[in-house]
CSV table of C-alpha atoms in Angstrom, one decimal:
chain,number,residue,atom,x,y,z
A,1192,UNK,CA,45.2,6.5,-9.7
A,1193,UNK,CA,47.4,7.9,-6.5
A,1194,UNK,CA,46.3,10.0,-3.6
A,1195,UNK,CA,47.0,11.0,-0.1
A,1196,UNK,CA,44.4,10.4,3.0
A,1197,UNK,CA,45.1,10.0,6.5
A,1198,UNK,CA,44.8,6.8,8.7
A,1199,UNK,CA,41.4,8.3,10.3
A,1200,UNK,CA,39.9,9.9,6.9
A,1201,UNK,CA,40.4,6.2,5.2
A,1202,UNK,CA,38.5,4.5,8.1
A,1203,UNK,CA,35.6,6.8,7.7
A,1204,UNK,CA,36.2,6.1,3.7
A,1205,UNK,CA,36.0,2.2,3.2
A,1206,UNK,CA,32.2,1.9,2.6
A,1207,UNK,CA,33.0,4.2,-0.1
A,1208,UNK,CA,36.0,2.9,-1.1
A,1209,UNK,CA,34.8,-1.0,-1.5
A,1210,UNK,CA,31.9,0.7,-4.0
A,1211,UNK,CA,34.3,0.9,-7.3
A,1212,UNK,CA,37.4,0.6,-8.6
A,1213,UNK,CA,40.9,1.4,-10.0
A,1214,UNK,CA,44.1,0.4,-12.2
A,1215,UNK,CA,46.2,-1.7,-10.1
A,1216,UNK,CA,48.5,-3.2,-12.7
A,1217,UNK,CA,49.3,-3.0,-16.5
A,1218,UNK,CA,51.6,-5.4,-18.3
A,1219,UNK,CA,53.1,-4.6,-21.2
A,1220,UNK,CA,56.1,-6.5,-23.0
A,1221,UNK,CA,55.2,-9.5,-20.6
A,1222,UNK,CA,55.8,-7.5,-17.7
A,1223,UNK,CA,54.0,-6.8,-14.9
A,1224,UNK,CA,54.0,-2.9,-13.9
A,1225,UNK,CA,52.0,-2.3,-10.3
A,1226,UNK,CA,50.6,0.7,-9.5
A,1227,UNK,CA,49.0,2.1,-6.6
A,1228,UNK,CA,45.9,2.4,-5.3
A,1229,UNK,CA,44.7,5.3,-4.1
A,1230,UNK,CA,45.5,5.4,-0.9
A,1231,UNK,CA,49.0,5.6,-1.7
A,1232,UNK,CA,51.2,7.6,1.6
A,1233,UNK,CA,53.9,10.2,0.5
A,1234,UNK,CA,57.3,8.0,0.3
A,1235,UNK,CA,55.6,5.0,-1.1
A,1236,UNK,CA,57.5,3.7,-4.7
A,1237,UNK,CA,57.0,6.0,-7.2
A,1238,UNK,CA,55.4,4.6,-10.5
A,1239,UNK,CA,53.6,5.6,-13.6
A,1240,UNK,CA,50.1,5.8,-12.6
A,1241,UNK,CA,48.7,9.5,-12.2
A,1242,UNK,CA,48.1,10.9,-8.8
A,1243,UNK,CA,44.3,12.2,-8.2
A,1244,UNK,CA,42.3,13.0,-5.2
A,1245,UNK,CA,39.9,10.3,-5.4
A,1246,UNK,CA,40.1,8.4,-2.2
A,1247,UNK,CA,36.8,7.0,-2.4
A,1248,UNK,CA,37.7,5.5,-5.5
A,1249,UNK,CA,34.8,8.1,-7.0
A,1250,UNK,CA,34.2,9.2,-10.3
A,1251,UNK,CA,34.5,12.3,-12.6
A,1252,UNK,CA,30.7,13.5,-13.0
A,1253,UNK,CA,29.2,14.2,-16.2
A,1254,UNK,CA,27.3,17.9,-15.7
A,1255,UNK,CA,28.4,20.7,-18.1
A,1256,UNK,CA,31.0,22.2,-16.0
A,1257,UNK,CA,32.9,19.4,-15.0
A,1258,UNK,CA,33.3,18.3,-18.4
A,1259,UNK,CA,34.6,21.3,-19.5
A,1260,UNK,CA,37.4,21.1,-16.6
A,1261,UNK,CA,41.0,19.5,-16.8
A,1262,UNK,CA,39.0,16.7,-14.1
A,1263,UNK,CA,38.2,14.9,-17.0
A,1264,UNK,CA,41.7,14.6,-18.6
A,1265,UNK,CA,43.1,11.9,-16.0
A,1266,UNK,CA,40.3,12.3,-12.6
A,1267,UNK,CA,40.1,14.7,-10.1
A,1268,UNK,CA,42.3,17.0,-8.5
A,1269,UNK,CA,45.3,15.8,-6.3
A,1270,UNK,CA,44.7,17.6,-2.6
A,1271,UNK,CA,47.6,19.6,-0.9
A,1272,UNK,CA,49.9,17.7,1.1
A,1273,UNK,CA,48.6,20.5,3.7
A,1274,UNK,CA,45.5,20.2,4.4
A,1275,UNK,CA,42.4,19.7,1.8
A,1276,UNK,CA,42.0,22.3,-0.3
A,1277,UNK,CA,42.6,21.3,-3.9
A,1278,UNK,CA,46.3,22.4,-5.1
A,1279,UNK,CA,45.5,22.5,-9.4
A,1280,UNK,CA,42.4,21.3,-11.5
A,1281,UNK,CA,43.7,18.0,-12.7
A,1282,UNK,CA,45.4,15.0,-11.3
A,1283,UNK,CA,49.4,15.3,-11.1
A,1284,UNK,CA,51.7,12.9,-13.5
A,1285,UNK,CA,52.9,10.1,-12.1
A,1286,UNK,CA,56.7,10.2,-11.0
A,1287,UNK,CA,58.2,7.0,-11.7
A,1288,UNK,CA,59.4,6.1,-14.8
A,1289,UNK,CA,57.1,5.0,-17.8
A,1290,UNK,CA,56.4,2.1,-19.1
A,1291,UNK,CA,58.1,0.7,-22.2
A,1292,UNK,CA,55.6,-0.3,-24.4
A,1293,UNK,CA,56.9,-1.0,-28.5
A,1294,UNK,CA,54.6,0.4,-30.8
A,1295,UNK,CA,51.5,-2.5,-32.6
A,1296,UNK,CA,52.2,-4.4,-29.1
A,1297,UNK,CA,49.5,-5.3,-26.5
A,1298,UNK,CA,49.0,-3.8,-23.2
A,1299,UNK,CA,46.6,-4.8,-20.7
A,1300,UNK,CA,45.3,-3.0,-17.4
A,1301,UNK,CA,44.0,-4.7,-14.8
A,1302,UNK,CA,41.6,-3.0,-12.3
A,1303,UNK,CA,41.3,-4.5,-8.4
A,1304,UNK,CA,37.1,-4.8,-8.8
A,1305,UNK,CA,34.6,-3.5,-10.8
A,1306,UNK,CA,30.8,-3.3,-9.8
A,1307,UNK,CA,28.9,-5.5,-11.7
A,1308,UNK,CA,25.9,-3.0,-11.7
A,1309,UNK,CA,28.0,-0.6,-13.4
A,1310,UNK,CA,27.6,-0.8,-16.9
A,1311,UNK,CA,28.7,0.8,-19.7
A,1312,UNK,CA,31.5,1.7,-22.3
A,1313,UNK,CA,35.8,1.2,-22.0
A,1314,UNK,CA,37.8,3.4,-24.1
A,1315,UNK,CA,41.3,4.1,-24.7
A,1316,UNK,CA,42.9,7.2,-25.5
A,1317,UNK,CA,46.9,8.5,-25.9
A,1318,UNK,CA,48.3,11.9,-25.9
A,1319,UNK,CA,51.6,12.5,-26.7
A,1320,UNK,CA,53.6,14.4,-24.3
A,1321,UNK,CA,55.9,17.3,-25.8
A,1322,UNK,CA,59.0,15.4,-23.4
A,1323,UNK,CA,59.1,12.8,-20.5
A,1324,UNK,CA,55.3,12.7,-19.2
A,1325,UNK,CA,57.0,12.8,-15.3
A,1326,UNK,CA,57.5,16.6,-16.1
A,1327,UNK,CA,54.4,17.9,-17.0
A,1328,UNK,CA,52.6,20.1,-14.0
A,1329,UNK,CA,49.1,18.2,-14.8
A,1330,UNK,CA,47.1,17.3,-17.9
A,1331,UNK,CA,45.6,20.8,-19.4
A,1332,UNK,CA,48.7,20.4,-22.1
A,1333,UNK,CA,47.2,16.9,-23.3
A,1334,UNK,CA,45.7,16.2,-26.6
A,1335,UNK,CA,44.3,12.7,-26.9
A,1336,UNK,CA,43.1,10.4,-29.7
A,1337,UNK,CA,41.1,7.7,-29.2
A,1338,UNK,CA,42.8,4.2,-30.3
A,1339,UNK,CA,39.9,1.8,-29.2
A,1340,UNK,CA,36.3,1.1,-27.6
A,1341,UNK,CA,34.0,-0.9,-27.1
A,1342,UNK,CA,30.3,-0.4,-25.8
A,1343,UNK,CA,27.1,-2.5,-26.1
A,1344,UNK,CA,28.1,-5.8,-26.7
A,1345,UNK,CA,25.4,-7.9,-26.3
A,1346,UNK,CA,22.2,-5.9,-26.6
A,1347,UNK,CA,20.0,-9.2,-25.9
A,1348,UNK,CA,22.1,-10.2,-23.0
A,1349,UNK,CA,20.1,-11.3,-20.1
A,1350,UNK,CA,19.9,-8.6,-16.5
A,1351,UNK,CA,21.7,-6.2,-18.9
A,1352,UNK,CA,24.9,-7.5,-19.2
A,1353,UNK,CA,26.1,-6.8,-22.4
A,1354,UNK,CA,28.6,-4.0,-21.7
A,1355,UNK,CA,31.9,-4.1,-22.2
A,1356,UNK,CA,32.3,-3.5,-18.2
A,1357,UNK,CA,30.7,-7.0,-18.0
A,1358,UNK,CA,33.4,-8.5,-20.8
A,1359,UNK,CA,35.7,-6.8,-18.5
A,1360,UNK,CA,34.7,-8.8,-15.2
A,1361,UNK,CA,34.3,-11.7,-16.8
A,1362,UNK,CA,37.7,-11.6,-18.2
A,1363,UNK,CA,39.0,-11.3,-14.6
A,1364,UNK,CA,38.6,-7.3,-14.8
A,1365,UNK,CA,41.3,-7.1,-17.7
A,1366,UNK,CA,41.1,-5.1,-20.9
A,1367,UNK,CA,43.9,-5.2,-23.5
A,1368,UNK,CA,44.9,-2.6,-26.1
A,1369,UNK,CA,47.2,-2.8,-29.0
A,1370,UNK,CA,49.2,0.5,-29.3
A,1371,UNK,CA,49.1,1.7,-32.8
A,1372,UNK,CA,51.8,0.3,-35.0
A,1373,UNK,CA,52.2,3.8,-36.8
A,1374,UNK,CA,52.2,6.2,-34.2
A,1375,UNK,CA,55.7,7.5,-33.7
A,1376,UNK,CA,58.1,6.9,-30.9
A,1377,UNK,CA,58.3,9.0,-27.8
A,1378,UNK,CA,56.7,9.5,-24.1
A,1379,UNK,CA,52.7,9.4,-23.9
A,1380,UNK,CA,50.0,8.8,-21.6
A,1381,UNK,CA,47.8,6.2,-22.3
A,1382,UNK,CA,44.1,7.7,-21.0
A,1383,UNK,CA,41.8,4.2,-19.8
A,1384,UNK,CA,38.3,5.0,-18.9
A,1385,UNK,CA,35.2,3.5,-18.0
A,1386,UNK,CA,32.2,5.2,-18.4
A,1387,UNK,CA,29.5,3.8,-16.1
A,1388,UNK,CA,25.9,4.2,-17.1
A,1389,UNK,CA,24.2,2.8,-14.1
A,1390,UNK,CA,22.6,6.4,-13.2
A,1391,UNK,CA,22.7,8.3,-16.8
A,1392,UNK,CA,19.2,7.9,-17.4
A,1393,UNK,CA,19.0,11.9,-15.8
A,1394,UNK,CA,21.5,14.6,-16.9
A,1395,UNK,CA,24.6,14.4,-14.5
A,1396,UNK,CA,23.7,11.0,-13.8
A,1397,UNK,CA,26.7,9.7,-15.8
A,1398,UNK,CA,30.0,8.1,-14.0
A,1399,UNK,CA,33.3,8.8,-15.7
A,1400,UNK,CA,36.3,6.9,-14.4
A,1401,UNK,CA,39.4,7.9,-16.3
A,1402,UNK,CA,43.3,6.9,-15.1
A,1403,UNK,CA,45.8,8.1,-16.8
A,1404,UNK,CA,49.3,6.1,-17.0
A,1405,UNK,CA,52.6,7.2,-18.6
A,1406,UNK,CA,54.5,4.8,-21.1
A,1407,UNK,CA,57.1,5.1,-23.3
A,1408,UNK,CA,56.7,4.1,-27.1
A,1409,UNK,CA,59.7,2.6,-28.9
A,1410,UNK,CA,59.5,1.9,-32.6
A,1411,UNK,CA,56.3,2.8,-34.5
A,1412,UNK,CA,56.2,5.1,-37.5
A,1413,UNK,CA,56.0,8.8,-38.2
A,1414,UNK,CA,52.2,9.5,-37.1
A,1415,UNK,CA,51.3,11.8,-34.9
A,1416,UNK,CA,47.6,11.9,-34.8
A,1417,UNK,CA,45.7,15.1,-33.8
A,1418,UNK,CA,44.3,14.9,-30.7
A,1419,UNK,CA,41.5,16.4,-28.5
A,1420,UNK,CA,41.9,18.2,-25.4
A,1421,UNK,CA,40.8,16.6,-22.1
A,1422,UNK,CA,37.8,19.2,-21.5
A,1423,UNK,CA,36.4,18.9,-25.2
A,1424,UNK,CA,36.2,15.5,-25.4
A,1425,UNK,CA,32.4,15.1,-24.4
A,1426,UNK,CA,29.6,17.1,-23.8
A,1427,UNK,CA,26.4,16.4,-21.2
A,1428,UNK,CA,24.3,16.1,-23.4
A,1429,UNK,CA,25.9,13.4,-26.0
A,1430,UNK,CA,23.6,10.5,-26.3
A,1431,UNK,CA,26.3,8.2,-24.9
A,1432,UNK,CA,26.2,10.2,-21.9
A,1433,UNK,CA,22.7,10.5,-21.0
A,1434,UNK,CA,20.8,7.7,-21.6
A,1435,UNK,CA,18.7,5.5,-19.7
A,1436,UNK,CA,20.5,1.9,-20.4
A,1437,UNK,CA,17.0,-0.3,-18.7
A,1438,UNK,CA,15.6,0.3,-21.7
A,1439,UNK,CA,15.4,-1.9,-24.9
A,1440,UNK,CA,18.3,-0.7,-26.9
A,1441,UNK,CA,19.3,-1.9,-30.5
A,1442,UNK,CA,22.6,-0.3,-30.4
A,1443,UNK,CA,24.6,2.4,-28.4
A,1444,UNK,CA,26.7,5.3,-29.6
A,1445,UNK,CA,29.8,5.5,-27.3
A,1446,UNK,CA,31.0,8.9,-26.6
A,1447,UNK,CA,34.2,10.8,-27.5
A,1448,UNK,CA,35.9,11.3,-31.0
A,1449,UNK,CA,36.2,8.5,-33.2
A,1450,UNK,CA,38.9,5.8,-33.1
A,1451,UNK,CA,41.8,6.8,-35.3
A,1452,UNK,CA,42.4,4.6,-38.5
A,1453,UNK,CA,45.0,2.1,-38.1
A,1454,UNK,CA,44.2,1.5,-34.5
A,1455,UNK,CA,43.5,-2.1,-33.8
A,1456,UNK,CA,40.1,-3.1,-32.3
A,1457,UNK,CA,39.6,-3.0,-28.1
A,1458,UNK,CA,39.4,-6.7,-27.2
A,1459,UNK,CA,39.0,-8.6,-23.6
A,1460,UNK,CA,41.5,-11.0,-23.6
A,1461,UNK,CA,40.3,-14.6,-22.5
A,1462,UNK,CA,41.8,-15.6,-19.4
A,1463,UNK,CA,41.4,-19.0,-17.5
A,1464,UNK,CA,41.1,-19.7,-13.7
């Protein structure tokens, strides 16, 4: 996730900044792919990672109306280059190329940190784009289908961490996807998210952090799933959304359409130090 900030405005952001996270690399194919954070300065390398204008490494919030905006798609809007007043509604492509990925392989993201008092669901989502994903003028175009999750892992696990978030840190803040073995070849964007349920016990109180990243499908099949648009994929009020997680829970009910058939299972893969 990619945006601009000044030398003074990230100063004044770094308590901020240090509270959560972001995508930092994926590796796909056995290759590494870096992206950049988000305080990325114009003329740095181009790559496949979205550009949004989330320099506090902040989060999408769950109320009604900014679930029903394109912020949801792939995070918030990208400022002006002049000044700070937004320039669209949604984050802008990233301009590199994407990332060759072969259809039923493994990809795996890899964030810088994640808060270990931030729990809650990770989810993966693809949208194929109608040509090269660079091109598109921002994410309101996008149809996505979800192609794993996981959520409540370990409801008796002790201090509450069973989430997948806390799968995620322990497997050195890696989460792996399979890309579906029948989806058909061509340019998508591959939608990660975590959902962070630290404060969803209230409406609003739910933290969505989506990043979007473009890749480049070779082989496959002939599907071509239907998908849902960025600003119908939840509602405030779904139970995944609001929900107080301190509770006793005997099961979870993660948010967002339903994982299309064929898709292979999310998974943490086990790493060692």
């Amino acid at each position: 996730m990619h945006s601009t900030v000044s030398a003074a405005a990230l100063v004044a952001l770094i308590p901020l900044a240090a509270a959560h996270g972001f995508v930092q690399n994926v590796n796909a194919g056995g290759k590494d792919f870096k992206l950049q954070g988000p305080n990325w300065v114009y003329g740095s390398t181009q790559d496949a990672g979205w550009r949004a204008g989330n320099q506090d490494n902040g989060f999408v919030a769950s109320d009604a109306a900014t679930l029903a905006s394109n912020q949801i798609a792939c995070h918030k809007p990208l400022a002006n280059a002049i000044g700070n007043a937004p320039k669209q509604n949604a984050a802008q492509p990233g301009q590199g190329p994407s990332i060759p990925v072969a259809a039923g392989s493994p990809v795996t993201v890899t964030w810088n940190t994640w808060p270990d008092s931030h729990h809650g669901p990770v989810m993966n989502y693809l949208a194929k784009c109608p040509g090269k994903c660079a091109d598109l003028a921002d994410a309101s175009g996008l149809k996505f289908f979800k192609i794993s999750q996981a959520g409540l892992t370990n409801p008796n696990a002790a201090n509450n961490g069973g989430w997948a978030t806390d799968d995620l840190i322990k497997n050195n803040l890696k989460n792996t996807v399979t890309i579906p073995s029948n989806i058909a070849a061509g340019e998508y964007v591959l939608r990660h998210e975590i959902l962070a349920l630290h404060s969803a016990g209230s409406a609003g109180g739910a933290q969505f952090y989506p990043q979007c990243i473009n890749i480049a499908v070779s082989g496959g099949g002939s599907a071509n799933p239907a998908g849902t648009a960025g600003p119908a994929l939840y509602k405030a009020t779904d139970p995944g959304v609001t929900i107080n997680i301190y509770q006793k829970l005997a099961g979870y009910t993660i948010p967002g359409p339903a994982v299309i058939g064929g898709a292979a299972r999310a998974f943490f893969k086990k790493f060692t130090a």
